Amino acid sequence: MIKIGLTGFGDHEELYGKIKPADRLPAYSAHFSIVEIDSSFYAVQPVKNYVKWVSQTPGDFGFIVKAYQGMTGHLRGKKNYFDTAEEMFQAFHTSIEPVIEAGKLTMTLFQFPPWFDCTKENVDVLRETRERMKDVPCALEFRNSTWYSPEYRERTLAFMKKEGWIHTVVDEPQAGIGSIPIVSVATSPEATYVRMHGRNAKGWHQSSHPDWRKLRYLYRYSTEELAEWQLRLKELEKDSRNAYVVFNNNSAGDATPNAKELQVLLGGDDSGLAPLQLDLFNNPS
């Protein structure tokens, strides 16, 4: 089965109109059956947040929870609010427990930073991280192309399969070592995760710009580009029971119409969900 959604549920104004932020998740879940929670990257979320979100969504809705940045090495000198790794991982486990109990945890996402390259030390970090997560399903996303170099590509995929990592396949600009190619391979028989970041190569390395996040994800996929993914996803379905796709190209509101268009191209996946007005497909990026 292929399920499609977006990163976050709060910013997609085209879905909500005048709906207040507190009521947006129920409206979102009328359109999409999965969502990636990215607020958990910036801080381990209070249990009460997940209790609320679980209660606001249908029984077959799924959450993909992004790992806290301290768990993936993003802090680099910034304050970590946990004294030990054990305390940090335990807090994360505790926070997502309501999602697990409700049967709505699709997976957690561990996105490692661009400086996390393919070394023995970092392989050990991945192994230790996976052990700390116990039986929680975990997806792995790299932001350093050395993991997929000709020398390491097959070994990386074999390692992920052996250690129980769900492969995160990404569509993003090809802009040097800090981006990775499309490696459309499943490492788990249960799930493959696909993240659509857009293809704005010029904006990918604008980290010094005050609006760098907006520039990085400013992109509208064409119908032809989405059709490429229609074929890839059908192939991934042969090796994974479920393929989950989220669109992260939301700087100018492109994620929602792109996700809806891919639903149509796939021939009715999530067909019971609400349609989006077709004129959105013609909005300029």
PDB file of C-alpha atoms in Angstrom:
ATOM      1  CA  MET A   1       0.000   0.000   0.000  1.00  0.00           C
ATOM      2  CA  ILE A   2       1.154   3.528  -0.784  1.00  0.00           C
ATOM      3  CA  LYS A   3       0.236   6.314   1.639  1.00  0.00           C
ATOM      4  CA  ILE A   4       0.898   9.989   1.040  1.00  0.00           C
ATOM      5  CA  GLY A   5       1.134  12.953   3.397  1.00  0.00           C
ATOM      6  CA  LEU A   6       3.011  16.109   4.315  1.00  0.00           C
ATOM      7  CA  THR A   7       5.652  17.202   6.795  1.00  0.00           C
ATOM      8  CA  GLY A   8       3.775  18.897   9.600  1.00  0.00           C
ATOM      9  CA  PHE A   9       0.071  19.699   9.665  1.00  0.00           C
ATOM     10  CA  GLY A  10      -0.011  23.323  10.793  1.00  0.00           C
ATOM     11  CA  ASP A  11       1.245  25.372   7.853  1.00  0.00           C
ATOM     12  CA  HIS A  12      -0.817  24.222   4.898  1.00  0.00           C
ATOM     13  CA  GLU A  13      -3.223  27.134   4.630  1.00  0.00           C
ATOM     14  CA  GLU A  14      -4.748  25.807   1.411  1.00  0.00           C
ATOM     15  CA  LEU A  15      -6.300  22.993   3.440  1.00  0.00           C
ATOM     16  CA  TYR A  16      -7.766  25.050   6.254  1.00  0.00           C
ATOM     17  CA  GLY A  17      -9.172  28.405   5.314  1.00  0.00           C
ATOM     18  CA  LYS A  18     -10.259  29.987   8.619  1.00  0.00           C
ATOM     19  CA  ILE A  19      -9.804  26.860  10.744  1.00  0.00           C
ATOM     20  CA  LYS A  20      -7.925  27.651  13.958  1.00  0.00           C
ATOM     21  CA  PRO A  21      -4.518  25.976  14.496  1.00  0.00           C
ATOM     22  CA  ALA A  22      -5.881  23.829  17.334  1.00  0.00           C
ATOM     23  CA  ASP A  23      -8.426  22.266  14.971  1.00  0.00           C
ATOM     24  CA  ARG A  24      -6.207  21.757  11.946  1.00  0.00           C
ATOM     25  CA  LEU A  25      -5.115  18.156  12.463  1.00  0.00           C
ATOM     26  CA  PRO A  26      -8.678  16.762  12.124  1.00  0.00           C
ATOM     27  CA  ALA A  27      -9.046  18.784   8.916  1.00  0.00           C
ATOM     28  CA  TYR A  28      -5.664  17.550   7.674  1.00  0.00           C
ATOM     29  CA  SER A  29      -6.613  13.914   8.338  1.00  0.00           C
ATOM     30  CA  ALA A  30      -9.582  14.287   5.999  1.00  0.00           C
ATOM     31  CA  HIS A  31      -7.077  14.737   3.182  1.00  0.00           C
ATOM     32  CA  PHE A  32      -4.098  12.564   4.140  1.00  0.00           C
ATOM     33  CA  SER A  33      -3.654   9.348   6.117  1.00  0.00           C
ATOM     34  CA  ILE A  34      -0.123  10.038   7.425  1.00  0.00           C
ATOM     35  CA  VAL A  35       1.771  13.032   8.748  1.00  0.00           C
ATOM     36  CA  GLU A  36       5.369  13.605   9.728  1.00  0.00           C
ATOM     37  CA  ILE A  37       5.721  15.322  13.102  1.00  0.00           C
ATOM     38  CA  ASP A  38       8.753  17.599  12.879  1.00  0.00           C
ATOM     39  CA  SER A  39       8.248  19.613  16.093  1.00  0.00           C
ATOM     40  CA  SER A  40       9.742  16.582  17.866  1.00  0.00           C
ATOM     41  CA  PHE A  41      13.078  17.377  16.196  1.00  0.00           C
ATOM     42  CA  TYR A  42      13.368  20.680  18.063  1.00  0.00           C
ATOM     43  CA  ALA A  43      12.177  19.365  21.427  1.00  0.00           C
ATOM     44  CA  VAL A  44      10.945  16.070  22.810  1.00  0.00           C
ATOM     45  CA  GLN A  45       7.204  16.652  22.829  1.00  0.00           C
ATOM     46  CA  PRO A  46       5.085  16.449  25.968  1.00  0.00           C
ATOM     47  CA  VAL A  47       3.015  13.292  26.252  1.00  0.00           C
ATOM     48  CA  LYS A  48      -0.147  15.406  26.309  1.00  0.00           C
ATOM     49  CA  ASN A  49       0.531  16.604  22.760  1.00  0.00           C
ATOM     50  CA  TYR A  50       0.541  13.067  21.403  1.00  0.00           C
ATOM     51  CA  VAL A  51      -2.532  12.176  23.448  1.00  0.00           C
ATOM     52  CA  LYS A  52      -4.342  15.089  21.811  1.00  0.00           C
ATOM     53  CA  TRP A  53      -3.123  14.303  18.299  1.00  0.00           C
ATOM     54  CA  VAL A  54      -4.048  10.641  18.601  1.00  0.00           C
ATOM     55  CA  SER A  55      -7.553  11.594  19.751  1.00  0.00           C
ATOM     56  CA  GLN A  56      -8.004  13.981  16.811  1.00  0.00           C
ATOM     57  CA  THR A  57      -7.302  11.440  14.061  1.00  0.00           C
ATOM     58  CA  PRO A  58      -9.074   8.400  12.582  1.00  0.00           C
ATOM     59  CA  GLY A  59      -8.140   4.896  13.674  1.00  0.00           C
ATOM     60  CA  ASP A  60      -6.149   4.159  10.514  1.00  0.00           C
ATOM     61  CA  PHE A  61      -4.150   7.397  10.643  1.00  0.00           C
ATOM     62  CA  GLY A  62      -0.368   7.139  11.010  1.00  0.00           C
ATOM     63  CA  PHE A  63       2.288   9.362  12.596  1.00  0.00           C
ATOM     64  CA  ILE A  64       5.929   9.514  11.542  1.00  0.00           C
ATOM     65  CA  VAL A  65       7.809  11.097  14.435  1.00  0.00           C
ATOM     66  CA  LYS A  66      11.112  12.796  13.729  1.00  0.00           C
ATOM     67  CA  ALA A  67      13.831  12.053  16.277  1.00  0.00           C
ATOM     68  CA  TYR A  68      14.997  14.827  18.591  1.00  0.00           C
ATOM     69  CA  GLN A  69      18.059  16.643  17.240  1.00  0.00           C
ATOM     70  CA  GLY A  70      20.185  15.607  20.196  1.00  0.00           C
ATOM     71  CA  MET A  71      19.675  11.988  19.145  1.00  0.00           C
ATOM     72  CA  THR A  72      21.050  12.621  15.654  1.00  0.00           C
ATOM     73  CA  GLY A  73      24.058  14.838  16.389  1.00  0.00           C
ATOM     74  CA  HIS A  74      22.586  18.112  15.176  1.00  0.00           C
ATOM     75  CA  LEU A  75      23.222  20.151  18.326  1.00  0.00           C
ATOM     76  CA  ARG A  76      26.956  20.766  17.802  1.00  0.00           C
ATOM     77  CA  GLY A  77      27.523  22.813  20.920  1.00  0.00           C
ATOM     78  CA  LYS A  78      23.934  23.953  21.434  1.00  0.00           C
ATOM     79  CA  LYS A  79      22.371  23.161  24.776  1.00  0.00           C
ATOM     80  CA  ASN A  80      21.104  19.619  25.215  1.00  0.00           C
ATOM     81  CA  TYR A  81      18.390  19.514  27.853  1.00  0.00           C
ATOM     82  CA  PHE A  82      19.349  15.968  28.831  1.00  0.00           C
ATOM     83  CA  ASP A  83      22.408  15.040  30.882  1.00  0.00           C
ATOM     84  CA  THR A  84      22.909  11.587  29.361  1.00  0.00           C
ATOM     85  CA  ALA A  85      22.034   9.720  26.198  1.00  0.00           C
ATOM     86  CA  GLU A  86      20.079   7.219  28.276  1.00  0.00           C
ATOM     87  CA  GLU A  87      17.906   9.972  29.728  1.00  0.00           C
ATOM     88  CA  MET A  88      17.377  11.529  26.298  1.00  0.00           C
ATOM     89  CA  PHE A  89      16.296   8.318  24.578  1.00  0.00           C
ATOM     90  CA  GLN A  90      14.079   7.345  27.500  1.00  0.00           C
ATOM     91  CA  ALA A  91      12.331  10.710  27.352  1.00  0.00           C
ATOM     92  CA  PHE A  92      11.687  10.188  23.648  1.00  0.00           C
ATOM     93  CA  HIS A  93      10.334   6.676  24.267  1.00  0.00           C
ATOM     94  CA  THR A  94       8.021   8.002  26.961  1.00  0.00           C
ATOM     95  CA  SER A  95       6.763  10.853  24.792  1.00  0.00           C
ATOM     96  CA  ILE A  96       5.669   8.623  21.887  1.00  0.00           C
ATOM     97  CA  GLU A  97       4.048   5.959  24.048  1.00  0.00           C
ATOM     98  CA  PRO A  98       0.481   7.242  23.431  1.00  0.00           C
ATOM     99  CA  VAL A  99       1.029   6.905  19.680  1.00  0.00           C
ATOM    100  CA  ILE A 100       2.302   3.348  20.070  1.00  0.00           C
ATOM    101  CA  GLU A 101      -0.566   2.388  22.378  1.00  0.00           C
ATOM    102  CA  ALA A 102      -3.074   3.727  19.856  1.00  0.00           C
ATOM    103  CA  GLY A 103      -1.461   1.690  17.059  1.00  0.00           C
ATOM    104  CA  LYS A 104      -0.747   4.883  15.139  1.00  0.00           C
ATOM    105  CA  LEU A 105       3.059   4.989  15.111  1.00  0.00           C
ATOM    106  CA  THR A 106       4.075   4.372  11.525  1.00  0.00           C
ATOM    107  CA  MET A 107       7.758   4.898  12.306  1.00  0.00           C
ATOM    108  CA  THR A 108      10.278   7.275  13.802  1.00  0.00           C
ATOM    109  CA  LEU A 109      12.658   9.148  11.522  1.00  0.00           C
ATOM    110  CA  PHE A 110      16.362   9.549  12.246  1.00  0.00           C
ATOM    111  CA  GLN A 111      17.714  12.165   9.866  1.00  0.00           C
ATOM    112  CA  PHE A 112      21.447  12.588  10.319  1.00  0.00           C
ATOM    113  CA  PRO A 113      23.239  15.845   9.402  1.00  0.00           C
ATOM    114  CA  PRO A 114      25.439  16.591   6.390  1.00  0.00           C
ATOM    115  CA  TRP A 115      28.635  16.173   8.436  1.00  0.00           C
ATOM    116  CA  PHE A 116      27.631  12.628   9.422  1.00  0.00           C
ATOM    117  CA  ASP A 117      29.723  10.788   6.842  1.00  0.00           C
ATOM    118  CA  CYS A 118      30.398   7.127   6.216  1.00  0.00           C
ATOM    119  CA  THR A 119      33.006   6.153   8.812  1.00  0.00           C
ATOM    120  CA  LYS A 120      33.418   3.245  11.191  1.00  0.00           C
ATOM    121  CA  GLU A 121      32.685   5.548  14.126  1.00  0.00           C
ATOM    122  CA  ASN A 122      29.397   6.655  12.595  1.00  0.00           C
ATOM    123  CA  VAL A 123      28.423   3.097  11.714  1.00  0.00           C
ATOM    124  CA  ASP A 124      28.862   2.356  15.415  1.00  0.00           C
ATOM    125  CA  VAL A 125      26.643   5.345  16.236  1.00  0.00           C
ATOM    126  CA  LEU A 126      23.924   3.946  13.991  1.00  0.00           C
ATOM    127  CA  ARG A 127      24.199   0.517  15.562  1.00  0.00           C
ATOM    128  CA  GLU A 128      23.989   1.955  19.078  1.00  0.00           C
ATOM    129  CA  THR A 129      21.077   4.215  18.118  1.00  0.00           C
ATOM    130  CA  ARG A 130      19.111   1.315  16.708  1.00  0.00           C
ATOM    131  CA  GLU A 131      19.717  -0.686  19.883  1.00  0.00           C
ATOM    132  CA  ARG A 132      18.487   2.199  22.031  1.00  0.00           C
ATOM    133  CA  MET A 133      15.254   2.366  20.039  1.00  0.00           C
ATOM    134  CA  LYS A 134      14.481  -1.292  20.843  1.00  0.00           C
ATOM    135  CA  ASP A 135      11.473  -2.575  18.876  1.00  0.00           C
ATOM    136  CA  VAL A 136      10.270   0.853  17.691  1.00  0.00           C
ATOM    137  CA  PRO A 137      10.280   1.032  13.857  1.00  0.00           C
ATOM    138  CA  CYS A 138      13.017   3.442  12.742  1.00  0.00           C
ATOM    139  CA  ALA A 139      13.677   5.052   9.380  1.00  0.00           C
ATOM    140  CA  LEU A 140      17.148   6.312   8.501  1.00  0.00           C
ATOM    141  CA  GLU A 141      17.879   9.336   6.306  1.00  0.00           C
ATOM    142  CA  PHE A 142      21.354  10.472   5.355  1.00  0.00           C
ATOM    143  CA  ARG A 143      22.418  13.939   4.260  1.00  0.00           C
ATOM    144  CA  ASN A 144      25.943  12.945   3.217  1.00  0.00           C
ATOM    145  CA  SER A 145      26.549  11.243  -0.113  1.00  0.00           C
ATOM    146  CA  THR A 146      29.517   9.137   1.056  1.00  0.00           C
ATOM    147  CA  TRP A 147      27.047   6.510   2.299  1.00  0.00           C
ATOM    148  CA  TYR A 148      25.996   5.928  -1.306  1.00  0.00           C
ATOM    149  CA  SER A 149      29.388   6.217  -2.978  1.00  0.00           C
ATOM    150  CA  PRO A 150      30.269   3.329  -5.309  1.00  0.00           C
ATOM    151  CA  GLU A 151      32.527   1.949  -2.583  1.00  0.00           C
ATOM    152  CA  TYR A 152      29.897   1.898   0.168  1.00  0.00           C
ATOM    153  CA  ARG A 153      26.430   1.900  -1.420  1.00  0.00           C
ATOM    154  CA  GLU A 154      25.722  -1.834  -1.265  1.00  0.00           C
ATOM    155  CA  ARG A 155      27.363  -2.176   2.138  1.00  0.00           C
ATOM    156  CA  THR A 156      25.258   0.698   3.488  1.00  0.00           C
ATOM    157  CA  LEU A 157      22.038  -0.912   2.274  1.00  0.00           C
ATOM    158  CA  ALA A 158      23.066  -4.337   3.572  1.00  0.00           C
ATOM    159  CA  PHE A 159      23.884  -2.832   6.972  1.00  0.00           C
ATOM    160  CA  MET A 160      20.506  -1.113   7.157  1.00  0.00           C
ATOM    161  CA  LYS A 161      18.738  -4.344   6.307  1.00  0.00           C
ATOM    162  CA  LYS A 162      20.713  -6.329   8.878  1.00  0.00           C
ATOM    163  CA  GLU A 163      20.216  -3.767  11.666  1.00  0.00           C
ATOM    164  CA  GLY A 164      16.501  -3.282  11.033  1.00  0.00           C
ATOM    165  CA  TRP A 165      16.538   0.237   9.597  1.00  0.00           C
ATOM    166  CA  ILE A 166      13.781   1.385   7.241  1.00  0.00           C
ATOM    167  CA  HIS A 167      15.399   3.031   4.240  1.00  0.00           C
ATOM    168  CA  THR A 168      14.467   6.656   3.621  1.00  0.00           C
ATOM    169  CA  VAL A 169      14.592   7.329  -0.098  1.00  0.00           C
ATOM    170  CA  VAL A 170      14.891  11.039  -0.852  1.00  0.00           C
ATOM    171  CA  ASP A 171      14.250  13.292  -3.790  1.00  0.00           C
ATOM    172  CA  GLU A 172      16.401  16.370  -3.337  1.00  0.00           C
ATOM    173  CA  PRO A 173      18.761  18.610  -5.346  1.00  0.00           C
ATOM    174  CA  GLN A 174      22.018  17.090  -6.448  1.00  0.00           C
ATOM    175  CA  ALA A 175      24.235  19.734  -4.915  1.00  0.00           C
ATOM    176  CA  GLY A 176      27.445  18.139  -3.730  1.00  0.00           C
ATOM    177  CA  ILE A 177      28.402  15.946  -0.797  1.00  0.00           C
ATOM    178  CA  GLY A 178      25.656  17.382   1.413  1.00  0.00           C
ATOM    179  CA  SER A 179      22.891  15.854  -0.680  1.00  0.00           C
ATOM    180  CA  ILE A 180      22.229  12.273  -1.717  1.00  0.00           C
ATOM    181  CA  PRO A 181      20.963  10.686  -4.908  1.00  0.00           C
ATOM    182  CA  ILE A 182      17.684   8.854  -5.344  1.00  0.00           C
ATOM    183  CA  VAL A 183      18.438   5.310  -4.170  1.00  0.00           C
ATOM    184  CA  SER A 184      15.106   3.605  -4.681  1.00  0.00           C
ATOM    185  CA  VAL A 185      15.798   0.439  -2.694  1.00  0.00           C
ATOM    186  CA  ALA A 186      13.851  -1.116   0.177  1.00  0.00           C
ATOM    187  CA  THR A 187      15.702  -2.461   3.208  1.00  0.00           C
ATOM    188  CA  SER A 188      12.625  -3.510   5.204  1.00  0.00           C
ATOM    189  CA  PRO A 189       9.892  -5.906   4.082  1.00  0.00           C
ATOM    190  CA  GLU A 190       7.406  -3.852   6.114  1.00  0.00           C
ATOM    191  CA  ALA A 191       8.036  -0.278   5.033  1.00  0.00           C
ATOM    192  CA  THR A 192       9.970   2.170   2.898  1.00  0.00           C
ATOM    193  CA  TYR A 193       9.890   5.900   3.538  1.00  0.00           C
ATOM    194  CA  VAL A 194      10.115   8.507   0.764  1.00  0.00           C
ATOM    195  CA  ARG A 195      10.706  12.215   1.454  1.00  0.00           C
ATOM    196  CA  MET A 196      10.198  14.761  -1.312  1.00  0.00           C
ATOM    197  CA  HIS A 197      12.351  17.808  -0.621  1.00  0.00           C
ATOM    198  CA  GLY A 198      12.138  19.444  -4.054  1.00  0.00           C
ATOM    199  CA  ARG A 199      14.945  20.038  -6.529  1.00  0.00           C
ATOM    200  CA  ASN A 200      15.983  23.606  -5.847  1.00  0.00           C
ATOM    201  CA  ALA A 201      19.750  23.213  -6.213  1.00  0.00           C
ATOM    202  CA  LYS A 202      20.375  26.964  -6.021  1.00  0.00           C
ATOM    203  CA  GLY A 203      18.593  27.244  -2.676  1.00  0.00           C
ATOM    204  CA  TRP A 204      20.014  24.084  -1.117  1.00  0.00           C
ATOM    205  CA  HIS A 205      23.222  25.683   0.136  1.00  0.00           C
ATOM    206  CA  GLN A 206      21.842  29.053   1.287  1.00  0.00           C
ATOM    207  CA  SER A 207      22.425  28.260   4.966  1.00  0.00           C
ATOM    208  CA  SER A 208      23.789  31.746   5.659  1.00  0.00           C
ATOM    209  CA  HIS A 209      20.632  33.414   4.355  1.00  0.00           C
ATOM    210  CA  PRO A 210      18.089  34.416   7.047  1.00  0.00           C
ATOM    211  CA  ASP A 211      15.332  32.667   5.060  1.00  0.00           C
ATOM    212  CA  TRP A 212      17.425  29.623   4.160  1.00  0.00           C
ATOM    213  CA  ARG A 213      14.729  27.101   5.085  1.00  0.00           C
ATOM    214  CA  LYS A 214      12.256  28.796   2.780  1.00  0.00           C
ATOM    215  CA  LEU A 215      14.763  28.977  -0.059  1.00  0.00           C
ATOM    216  CA  ARG A 216      15.816  25.349   0.313  1.00  0.00           C
ATOM    217  CA  TYR A 217      12.320  23.914  -0.092  1.00  0.00           C
ATOM    218  CA  LEU A 218      10.976  26.343  -2.682  1.00  0.00           C
ATOM    219  CA  TYR A 219      10.013  24.007  -5.505  1.00  0.00           C
ATOM    220  CA  ARG A 220       6.981  22.739  -7.429  1.00  0.00           C
ATOM    221  CA  TYR A 221       7.246  19.229  -8.912  1.00  0.00           C
ATOM    222  CA  SER A 222       6.002  18.914 -12.469  1.00  0.00           C
ATOM    223  CA  THR A 223       3.562  16.220 -13.523  1.00  0.00           C
ATOM    224  CA  GLU A 224       6.401  14.510 -15.372  1.00  0.00           C
ATOM    225  CA  GLU A 225       8.569  14.425 -12.261  1.00  0.00           C
ATOM    226  CA  LEU A 226       5.736  13.007 -10.184  1.00  0.00           C
ATOM    227  CA  ALA A 227       5.081  10.384 -12.858  1.00  0.00           C
ATOM    228  CA  GLU A 228       8.656   9.180 -12.350  1.00  0.00           C
ATOM    229  CA  TRP A 229       7.762   8.550  -8.714  1.00  0.00           C
ATOM    230  CA  GLN A 230       4.565   6.797  -9.657  1.00  0.00           C
ATOM    231  CA  LEU A 231       6.723   4.125 -11.298  1.00  0.00           C
ATOM    232  CA  ARG A 232       9.318   3.997  -8.501  1.00  0.00           C
ATOM    233  CA  LEU A 233       6.670   3.588  -5.825  1.00  0.00           C
ATOM    234  CA  LYS A 234       5.017   0.735  -7.648  1.00  0.00           C
ATOM    235  CA  GLU A 235       8.412  -0.994  -7.748  1.00  0.00           C
ATOM    236  CA  LEU A 236       9.075  -0.322  -4.060  1.00  0.00           C
ATOM    237  CA  GLU A 237       5.704  -1.890  -3.239  1.00  0.00           C
ATOM    238  CA  LYS A 238       7.056  -5.179  -4.535  1.00  0.00           C
ATOM    239  CA  ASP A 239       9.747  -5.236  -1.835  1.00  0.00           C
ATOM    240  CA  SER A 240       7.942  -3.467   1.045  1.00  0.00           C
ATOM    241  CA  ARG A 241       4.411  -4.024   2.258  1.00  0.00           C
ATOM    242  CA  ASN A 242       3.966  -0.263   2.636  1.00  0.00           C
ATOM    243  CA  ALA A 243       5.532   2.761   0.974  1.00  0.00           C
ATOM    244  CA  TYR A 244       5.012   6.083   2.748  1.00  0.00           C
ATOM    245  CA  VAL A 245       5.569   9.363   0.924  1.00  0.00           C
ATOM    246  CA  VAL A 246       5.697  12.849   2.455  1.00  0.00           C
ATOM    247  CA  PHE A 247       6.181  16.147   0.667  1.00  0.00           C
ATOM    248  CA  ASN A 248       8.463  18.698   2.315  1.00  0.00           C
ATOM    249  CA  ASN A 249       8.473  21.317  -0.484  1.00  0.00           C
ATOM    250  CA  ASN A 250       6.134  23.697   1.277  1.00  0.00           C
ATOM    251  CA  SER A 251       7.885  27.059   1.133  1.00  0.00           C
ATOM    252  CA  ALA A 252       5.249  28.386  -1.293  1.00  0.00           C
ATOM    253  CA  GLY A 253       2.432  25.947  -0.587  1.00  0.00           C
ATOM    254  CA  ASP A 254       3.509  23.435  -3.220  1.00  0.00           C
ATOM    255  CA  ALA A 255       3.495  20.332  -1.019  1.00  0.00           C
ATOM    256  CA  THR A 256      -0.266  19.885  -0.811  1.00  0.00           C
ATOM    257  CA  PRO A 257      -1.081  20.124  -4.527  1.00  0.00           C
ATOM    258  CA  ASN A 258       1.916  17.936  -5.389  1.00  0.00           C
ATOM    259  CA  ALA A 259       0.790  15.307  -2.880  1.00  0.00           C
ATOM    260  CA  LYS A 260      -2.764  15.416  -4.200  1.00  0.00           C
ATOM    261  CA  GLU A 261      -1.563  15.099  -7.775  1.00  0.00           C
ATOM    262  CA  LEU A 262       0.548  12.067  -6.901  1.00  0.00           C
ATOM    263  CA  GLN A 263      -2.530  10.492  -5.294  1.00  0.00           C
ATOM    264  CA  VAL A 264      -4.350  10.919  -8.603  1.00  0.00           C
ATOM    265  CA  LEU A 265      -1.443   9.525 -10.606  1.00  0.00           C
ATOM    266  CA  LEU A 266      -1.379   6.453  -8.385  1.00  0.00           C
ATOM    267  CA  GLY A 267      -4.920   5.720  -9.389  1.00  0.00           C
ATOM    268  CA  GLY A 268      -6.901   6.287  -6.246  1.00  0.00           C
ATOM    269  CA  ASP A 269      -4.652   5.437  -3.293  1.00  0.00           C
ATOM    270  CA  ASP A 270      -6.286   7.087  -0.276  1.00  0.00           C
ATOM    271  CA  SER A 271      -9.338   7.567  -2.515  1.00  0.00           C
ATOM    272  CA  GLY A 272     -11.647   7.930   0.474  1.00  0.00           C
ATOM    273  CA  LEU A 273      -9.958  11.169   1.466  1.00  0.00           C
ATOM    274  CA  ALA A 274     -11.197  14.626   0.596  1.00  0.00           C
ATOM    275  CA  PRO A 275     -10.249  16.099  -2.786  1.00  0.00           C
ATOM    276  CA  LEU A 276      -8.444  19.387  -3.180  1.00  0.00           C
ATOM    277  CA  GLN A 277      -9.677  22.048  -5.549  1.00  0.00           C
ATOM    278  CA  LEU A 278      -8.071  21.349  -8.893  1.00  0.00           C
ATOM    279  CA  ASP A 279      -7.213  24.994  -9.567  1.00  0.00           C
ATOM    280  CA  LEU A 280      -4.470  24.690  -6.939  1.00  0.00           C
ATOM    281  CA  PHE A 281      -2.509  22.576  -9.411  1.00  0.00           C
ATOM    282  CA  ASN A 282      -2.226  25.616 -11.654  1.00  0.00           C
ATOM    283  CA  ASN A 283      -1.035  28.069  -9.015  1.00  0.00           C
ATOM    284  CA  PRO A 284       2.417  29.440  -9.820  1.00  0.00           C
ATOM    285  CA  SER A 285       5.265  28.397  -7.529  1.00  0.00           C
TER     286      SER A 285
END
